[in-house]
Amino acid sequence: QSAHRTLGMSIGGLFAVNTVTGVWNLWDGRKDPSHRGRRTLHGITMLAADAGFAVVGAMRPNLKGGVDNYYHQRMVHRAIATTSMVVSGISYLMMLFGGSK
């Protein structure tokens, strides 16, 4: 449990720093027309992934509603975390292999 929490907090910290630097870079590059659409899409998708990670951290499963509710919370927690990882991965790959258009 503590390794999971440590990893989750580390990912949250990483994405917090990425959010600040990403928004800063997006703002600095707002007048640069090259790859503007791709950069904007990347920024929006990474912000969406960041929001997903924030939601995952805020909605940790607990046993207050019973065991069935706990397993449902766990399933939702995992689904949002996985979706956030996939969105951020696709966004990263889009920038890495996006070509020159």
CSV table of C-alpha atoms in Angstrom, one decimal:
chain,number,residue,atom,x,y,z
A,1,GLN,CA,0.0,0.0,0.0
A,2,SER,CA,2.8,2.5,0.9
A,3,ALA,CA,4.7,1.8,-2.4
A,4,HIS,CA,1.5,2.4,-4.3
A,5,ARG,CA,0.9,5.7,-2.5
A,6,THR,CA,4.6,6.8,-3.0
A,7,LEU,CA,4.4,6.0,-6.7
A,8,GLY,CA,1.1,7.8,-7.0
A,9,MET,CA,2.4,10.9,-5.2
A,10,SER,CA,5.6,10.8,-7.4
A,11,ILE,CA,3.5,10.7,-10.5
A,12,GLY,CA,1.3,13.5,-9.2
A,13,GLY,CA,4.4,15.6,-8.5
A,14,LEU,CA,5.9,14.9,-11.9
A,15,PHE,CA,2.7,15.9,-13.6
A,16,ALA,CA,2.4,19.0,-11.5
A,17,VAL,CA,5.8,20.2,-12.7
A,18,ASN,CA,5.0,19.2,-16.2
A,19,THR,CA,1.8,21.2,-16.1
A,20,VAL,CA,3.6,24.3,-15.0
A,21,THR,CA,6.3,24.0,-17.6
A,22,GLY,CA,3.9,22.9,-20.3
A,23,VAL,CA,1.6,25.8,-19.8
A,24,TRP,CA,4.6,28.1,-19.7
A,25,ASN,CA,6.0,26.7,-22.9
A,26,LEU,CA,2.6,26.9,-24.6
A,27,TRP,CA,2.3,30.5,-23.6
A,28,ASP,CA,5.8,31.4,-24.8
A,29,GLY,CA,5.2,29.7,-28.1
A,30,ARG,CA,1.8,31.1,-28.8
A,31,LYS,CA,3.1,33.4,-31.6
A,32,ASP,CA,5.2,30.7,-33.3
A,33,PRO,CA,3.1,29.3,-36.2
A,34,SER,CA,5.1,26.1,-36.8
A,35,HIS,CA,3.4,23.1,-35.5
A,36,ARG,CA,0.9,25.2,-33.6
A,37,GLY,CA,-2.0,22.8,-34.0
A,38,ARG,CA,0.0,19.9,-32.8
A,39,ARG,CA,1.5,21.8,-29.8
A,40,THR,CA,-2.0,23.0,-28.8
A,41,LEU,CA,-3.5,19.5,-29.1
A,42,HIS,CA,-0.6,18.2,-27.1
A,43,GLY,CA,-1.0,20.8,-24.4
A,44,ILE,CA,-4.8,20.2,-24.1
A,45,THR,CA,-4.4,16.4,-23.9
A,46,MET,CA,-1.6,16.6,-21.3
A,47,LEU,CA,-3.8,19.0,-19.2
A,48,ALA,CA,-6.6,16.5,-19.5
A,49,ALA,CA,-4.3,13.7,-18.3
A,50,ASP,CA,-3.1,15.9,-15.5
A,51,ALA,CA,-6.7,16.5,-14.4
A,52,GLY,CA,-7.3,12.7,-14.5
A,53,PHE,CA,-4.3,12.1,-12.3
A,54,ALA,CA,-5.5,14.8,-9.9
A,55,VAL,CA,-9.0,13.1,-9.8
A,56,VAL,CA,-7.4,9.7,-9.2
A,57,GLY,CA,-5.4,11.1,-6.2
A,58,ALA,CA,-8.5,12.7,-4.7
A,59,MET,CA,-10.8,9.6,-5.0
A,60,ARG,CA,-8.8,6.9,-3.3
A,61,PRO,CA,-10.9,3.8,-2.5
A,62,ASN,CA,-12.1,3.4,1.0
A,63,LEU,CA,-14.2,0.9,3.0
A,64,LYS,CA,-16.8,3.4,4.3
A,65,GLY,CA,-19.5,2.2,1.9
A,66,GLY,CA,-18.9,-1.5,2.4
A,67,VAL,CA,-16.8,-4.0,0.5
A,68,ASP,CA,-18.9,-3.9,-2.8
A,69,ASN,CA,-18.6,-0.1,-2.9
A,70,TYR,CA,-14.8,-0.4,-2.2
A,71,TYR,CA,-14.3,-2.7,-5.2
A,72,HIS,CA,-16.4,-0.4,-7.4
A,73,GLN,CA,-14.3,2.6,-6.2
A,74,ARG,CA,-11.1,0.6,-6.9
A,75,MET,CA,-12.3,-0.2,-10.4
A,76,VAL,CA,-13.1,3.5,-11.2
A,77,HIS,CA,-9.8,4.6,-9.6
A,78,ARG,CA,-7.9,2.2,-11.9
A,79,ALA,CA,-9.9,3.1,-15.0
A,80,ILE,CA,-9.2,6.8,-14.6
A,81,ALA,CA,-5.6,6.2,-13.8
A,82,THR,CA,-5.1,4.0,-16.9
A,83,THR,CA,-7.0,6.4,-19.1
A,84,SER,CA,-4.8,9.3,-17.9
A,85,MET,CA,-1.6,7.2,-18.6
A,86,VAL,CA,-2.8,6.3,-22.1
A,87,VAL,CA,-3.8,9.9,-23.0
A,88,SER,CA,-0.4,11.2,-21.8
A,89,GLY,CA,1.4,8.4,-23.6
A,90,ILE,CA,-0.4,9.1,-26.9
A,91,SER,CA,0.2,12.8,-26.5
A,92,TYR,CA,3.9,12.2,-26.0
A,93,LEU,CA,4.1,9.9,-29.0
A,94,MET,CA,2.2,12.4,-31.1
A,95,MET,CA,4.9,15.0,-30.4
A,96,LEU,CA,7.7,12.5,-30.8
A,97,PHE,CA,6.7,11.0,-34.1
A,98,GLY,CA,4.3,13.7,-35.4
A,99,GLY,CA,6.3,14.7,-38.4
A,100,SER,CA,6.9,18.2,-39.7
A,101,LYS,CA,3.3,19.2,-40.6
